[in-house]
Amino acid sequence: METIPQDVWEDEHNRLRIFTPEEFSFKENLNYLSRSADECMFDILDEKIYRALPLKNETALIEMSAETDRIIHVRFFSNTTPEYISDRAEVATYIWNWFDLETNLQPFYQLAKNDPLLHEPTARFFGLRNVGLPNLFEALAWGIIGQQINLSYAYTLKRSFVEKFGDQVENYWLFPRPEKIARLHVEDLFDLKMTARKREYLIGVAKLITNGELSKAKLLAAEDFKTAETMLTRIRGIGPWTSNYVLMRCLRYPSAFPIDDVGLQNAFKLMLGYKEKPTKEEIRHYAKNWQGWETYATFYLWRMLY
DNA sequence: GACCAGGTGGGGA
DNA sequence: TCCCCACATGGT
């Protein structure tokens, strides 16, 4: 991503201030990030987010809080390393991208006003963003780990994966690097209580990223959304669901739509008062109104489930 | 104990 | 193309 414009952030001594668009609420995004007590990639304490940011040439430990609900206050902290972070713009850009602040949500909120499914979630969670997974390997691994198992168990698996193969900076974890996973064999991942297939998928994807066959740049350079989707589904272990999930959360394609998702089906059940899962046709019917905004529609519907 | 989890690949009709 | 099954384990 290009460096963000000068006028949306300020650099002051040991802190940054990020001025977000109107359609942003720190509180809503904080609530979203608080959804699992088992999350291992960041901590939330006293309405502040703490995490390690993997930058190009350094790791920043940051604390994010709300100066107002629309101004993000970023403080650098560290017990053992110099607090000086050389590239402040990179930090601001990372956060801008992480909270998807480049997207103008006005058209989405406009179409949601008259939408039977989106009306309620967009009103209740105004300012919530598609909080992303900027790291491609992390997004793919999280998708693979989460396939077909319940979310709380998925968080447990992710934690054991991260704690076994990730790097720790003080008390914060960096997601395992694909270079490291690419060198492993399925047996090395035996402790992780997931299927042998998933272990193969993780290693396979790590190899593709390591040897350069797969990258964000290549996926973003795809001619169109369908091409990017196919680039991913050709990879063993990545079906339509994982492909769309990653195109949503990492590449930020606005039309990504994991139509087979159980969570999406449950959100439909909830919103329409159904006892049974909706059919794919029913989902397509309602989704006609969301064209170009399927990612945000899905994200807000998922939000209704917790 | 059965059935379902933020599915997928592989085999067979 | 479509259907069926195995997959490992936890939650309910």
XYZ file of C-alpha atoms (C1' of nucleotides) in Angstrom:
331
model
C 0.000 0.000 0.000
C 1.115 3.501 -0.760
C 2.043 5.703 2.142
C -1.014 7.548 3.418
C -1.440 11.301 2.934
C 0.270 13.700 5.342
C -2.946 15.319 6.484
C -4.548 12.260 8.114
C -1.867 11.706 10.728
C 0.524 13.588 12.979
C 3.837 12.550 14.433
C 4.575 13.948 17.871
C 7.540 12.780 19.917
C 6.707 9.301 21.078
C 3.203 9.074 19.686
C 1.103 9.298 16.571
C -2.380 10.631 16.070
C -4.464 9.258 13.222
C -7.469 11.217 12.001
C -10.001 8.739 10.662
C -12.949 9.305 8.312
C -16.384 10.107 9.699
C -17.554 6.551 9.265
C -15.261 5.185 11.928
C -15.725 4.381 15.572
C -12.768 3.294 17.681
C -15.162 1.749 20.167
C -16.906 -0.420 17.569
C -13.620 -1.692 16.192
C -12.327 -2.294 19.706
C -15.479 -4.293 20.484
C -14.945 -6.318 17.338
C -11.336 -7.051 18.262
C -12.475 -8.119 21.726
C -14.578 -10.923 20.249
C -12.331 -13.723 21.411
C -10.600 -14.066 24.747
C -8.272 -16.572 23.068
C -6.862 -14.132 20.534
C -3.060 -14.308 20.704
C -1.937 -11.638 18.216
C -2.867 -8.653 20.401
C -4.074 -7.762 23.889
C -6.899 -5.488 24.868
C -6.785 -3.895 28.258
C -8.717 -0.925 29.591
C -9.993 0.009 26.104
C -6.487 0.017 24.662
C -5.053 -2.305 22.054
C -1.498 -3.596 22.494
C 0.443 -5.441 19.834
C 3.696 -5.891 17.974
C 3.708 -4.461 14.464
C 5.937 -6.221 11.973
C 7.501 -3.413 9.913
C 9.979 -3.774 7.065
C 13.120 -3.252 9.101
C 11.968 -3.262 12.697
C 9.236 -4.301 15.082
C 7.177 -1.649 16.815
C 5.350 -2.265 20.056
C 2.302 -0.057 20.043
C -0.564 0.903 22.287
C -3.654 2.210 20.498
C -6.370 4.152 22.246
C -9.117 6.625 21.460
C -8.296 10.296 21.842
C -11.814 10.812 20.588
C -13.847 8.033 18.986
C -12.429 9.177 15.639
C -8.844 10.022 16.555
C -6.590 7.044 17.146
C -3.797 7.694 19.576
C -0.728 5.487 19.050
C 1.979 5.255 21.690
C 5.236 3.363 21.257
C 6.359 1.375 24.227
C 9.139 -1.019 25.007
C 11.054 -2.160 28.058
C 14.161 -3.347 26.306
C 14.556 -1.730 22.911
C 14.872 1.957 21.997
C 11.478 3.531 21.614
C 12.542 5.279 18.495
C 10.827 3.898 15.416
C 12.486 5.186 12.294
C 9.613 5.006 9.876
C 6.568 6.606 11.473
C 4.770 6.798 8.160
C 4.992 3.031 7.854
C 3.282 2.638 11.232
C 0.525 5.087 10.300
C 0.077 3.322 6.982
C -0.091 -0.094 8.623
C -2.859 1.053 10.951
C -4.681 2.856 8.148
C -4.644 -0.377 6.164
C -5.416 -2.633 9.144
C -8.683 -0.749 9.816
C -9.428 -0.358 6.113
C -9.652 3.411 6.481
C -9.183 4.076 2.780
C -12.646 2.717 1.943
C -15.439 5.271 1.833
C -18.350 3.579 3.618
C -20.974 6.168 2.718
C -22.366 4.268 -0.300
C -22.529 1.081 1.744
C -24.453 2.736 4.568
C -26.722 4.301 1.980
C -27.647 0.976 0.403
C -27.930 -0.652 3.832
C -30.636 1.789 4.928
C -33.234 0.032 2.811
C -31.814 -3.459 3.042
C -33.769 -5.938 5.181
C -30.628 -7.673 6.439
C -28.113 -4.846 6.664
C -30.345 -2.166 8.133
C -29.934 -3.324 11.724
C -26.234 -4.249 11.837
C -25.112 -1.035 10.127
C -27.157 1.030 12.574
C -25.930 -0.868 15.613
C -22.270 -1.049 14.616
C -21.821 2.239 12.795
C -18.131 2.911 12.267
C -17.064 -0.732 12.289
C -14.445 -1.473 9.648
C -13.338 -4.627 7.922
C -10.474 -5.023 10.356
C -8.015 -6.898 8.207
C -5.208 -9.380 8.262
C -2.563 -7.461 6.289
C -0.110 -10.362 6.321
C -0.978 -12.764 3.480
C 0.429 -15.861 5.160
C -1.446 -15.046 8.359
C -4.700 -14.580 6.455
C -4.291 -17.849 4.547
C -3.177 -19.797 7.609
C -6.077 -18.445 9.654
C -8.466 -19.405 6.871
C -7.057 -22.912 6.617
C -6.996 -23.389 10.383
C -10.616 -22.235 10.644
C -11.975 -24.572 7.984
C -14.869 -26.662 9.273
C -14.149 -26.304 13.004
C -15.758 -24.077 15.577
C -14.200 -20.679 16.057
C -13.130 -21.086 19.653
C -11.189 -24.186 18.739
C -9.717 -22.353 15.745
C -8.364 -19.702 18.125
C -6.837 -22.449 20.255
C -5.131 -23.985 17.225
C -3.866 -20.607 16.067
C -2.412 -19.916 19.481
C -0.495 -23.185 19.578
C 0.776 -22.581 16.038
C 1.899 -19.044 16.878
C 3.464 -19.987 20.206
C 5.389 -22.853 18.659
C 6.631 -21.188 15.468
C 6.174 -17.443 15.860
C 8.637 -14.883 17.206
C 8.033 -13.139 20.464
C 8.904 -9.505 21.133
C 8.593 -8.918 24.837
C 5.107 -10.228 25.571
C 3.783 -9.915 22.028
C 3.747 -12.414 19.206
C 4.580 -12.034 15.550
C 2.861 -14.515 13.277
C 5.113 -17.390 12.134
C 7.069 -16.471 9.027
C 6.335 -18.552 5.924
C 10.087 -19.147 5.419
C 10.108 -21.040 8.689
C 6.972 -23.092 7.998
C 8.076 -23.895 4.443
C 11.020 -25.862 5.834
C 8.838 -28.077 8.055
C 7.339 -31.514 7.456
C 3.846 -32.643 8.465
C 5.312 -34.512 11.444
C 6.783 -31.260 12.784
C 3.235 -29.991 13.116
C 1.983 -33.160 14.804
C 1.439 -31.410 18.154
C -1.082 -29.113 16.557
C -4.254 -31.104 16.818
C -5.432 -30.544 13.290
C -5.857 -32.872 10.348
C -2.764 -34.023 8.476
C -4.303 -32.398 5.392
C -4.444 -28.987 7.041
C -0.825 -29.365 8.087
C 0.062 -30.115 4.460
C -1.922 -27.105 3.299
C -0.116 -24.789 5.740
C 3.301 -25.974 4.612
C 2.295 -25.871 0.948
C 1.049 -22.293 1.169
C 4.168 -21.268 3.093
C 6.296 -22.716 0.277
C 4.378 -20.826 -2.417
C 4.823 -17.550 -0.563
C 8.483 -18.230 0.169
C 9.359 -19.040 -3.429
C 7.479 -16.005 -4.669
C 4.781 -17.831 -6.627
C 2.145 -16.298 -4.368
C 2.124 -12.728 -3.054
C -0.191 -9.849 -2.289
C 1.282 -7.957 -5.211
C 0.421 -10.775 -7.608
C -3.117 -11.099 -6.254
C -3.652 -7.347 -6.452
C -2.303 -7.268 -9.986
C -4.958 -9.752 -11.098
C -7.048 -8.566 -14.008
C -10.243 -8.751 -11.987
C -11.752 -10.268 -8.887
C -12.571 -13.613 -10.530
C -8.988 -14.021 -11.690
C -7.667 -13.392 -8.189
C -10.216 -15.875 -6.800
C -9.050 -18.529 -9.256
C -5.382 -17.863 -8.507
C -6.131 -18.848 -4.922
C -8.521 -21.764 -5.494
C -5.959 -23.455 -7.732
C -3.840 -23.912 -4.618
C -4.326 -27.172 -2.743
C -6.236 -26.541 0.478
C -7.803 -23.329 -0.715
C -11.377 -23.706 -1.890
C -13.969 -21.016 -2.626
C -14.522 -20.224 1.034
C -10.875 -19.658 1.978
C -10.187 -17.810 -1.259
C -13.012 -15.352 -0.667
C -12.157 -15.039 3.005
C -8.592 -14.032 2.166
C -9.694 -11.708 -0.631
C -11.960 -10.017 1.936
C -9.687 -9.745 4.914
C -6.281 -9.356 3.316
C -6.592 -8.120 -0.266
C -9.708 -6.048 0.429
C -11.611 -6.911 -2.680
C -15.015 -5.324 -1.996
C -16.907 -8.058 -3.887
C -15.405 -11.025 -2.079
C -18.225 -13.186 -0.788
C -17.809 -16.483 1.066
C -21.298 -17.666 0.150
C -20.859 -21.151 1.662
C -19.907 -19.763 5.045
C -21.729 -21.251 8.025
C -21.559 -17.955 9.871
C -23.209 -16.169 6.960
C -25.939 -18.826 6.910
C -26.459 -18.419 10.645
C -26.688 -14.653 10.277
C -29.389 -15.139 7.630
C -31.267 -17.493 9.955
C -31.042 -14.945 12.741
C -32.043 -11.933 10.676
C -34.895 -13.658 8.819
C -36.143 -15.732 11.735
C -35.609 -18.983 9.858
C -35.393 -22.310 11.630
C -33.405 -23.876 8.804
C -30.354 -22.674 6.934
C -31.139 -20.505 3.919
C -30.452 -22.007 0.514
C -27.687 -20.650 -1.643
C -30.377 -19.240 -3.930
C -31.916 -17.277 -1.063
C -28.523 -15.893 -0.129
C -27.895 -14.884 -3.743
C -31.314 -13.235 -3.864
C -30.612 -10.953 -0.895
C -27.016 -10.398 -2.003
C -28.174 -8.892 -5.301
C -28.631 -5.639 -3.455
C -25.045 -5.730 -2.186
C -23.142 -5.759 -5.448
C -19.739 -4.209 -4.944
C -20.198 -4.350 -1.160
C -20.403 -8.086 -0.464
C -17.337 -7.926 1.776
C -18.840 -5.329 4.087
C -22.266 -6.957 4.015
C -20.719 -10.231 5.168
C -18.577 -8.532 7.778
C -21.541 -6.725 9.333
C -23.717 -9.846 9.255
C -21.000 -11.847 11.015
C -20.930 -9.116 13.641
C -24.543 -9.945 14.524
C -23.482 -13.385 15.724
C -21.615 -12.389 18.890
C -23.346 -40.321 21.755
C -24.824 -37.668 17.945
C -24.272 -33.737 15.411
C -22.284 -29.574 14.062
C -18.187 -26.390 13.553
C -16.245 -19.363 9.661
C -14.425 -26.557 4.290
C -11.643 -29.158 1.071
C -9.819 -32.698 -1.884
C -10.453 -36.915 -3.882
C -13.066 -40.610 -5.708
C -16.915 -42.259 -8.256
C -21.303 -41.835 -10.880
C -21.125 -31.509 -13.003
C -22.740 -33.291 -8.625
C -22.743 -36.253 -4.564
C -20.409 -38.570 -0.831
C -16.927 -39.340 2.382
C -12.834 -38.749 5.457
C -10.678 -35.663 8.132
C -9.303 -34.493 14.158
C -11.114 -32.374 17.734
C -14.055 -29.423 20.666
C -18.564 -27.612 21.972
C -23.357 -28.494 22.991
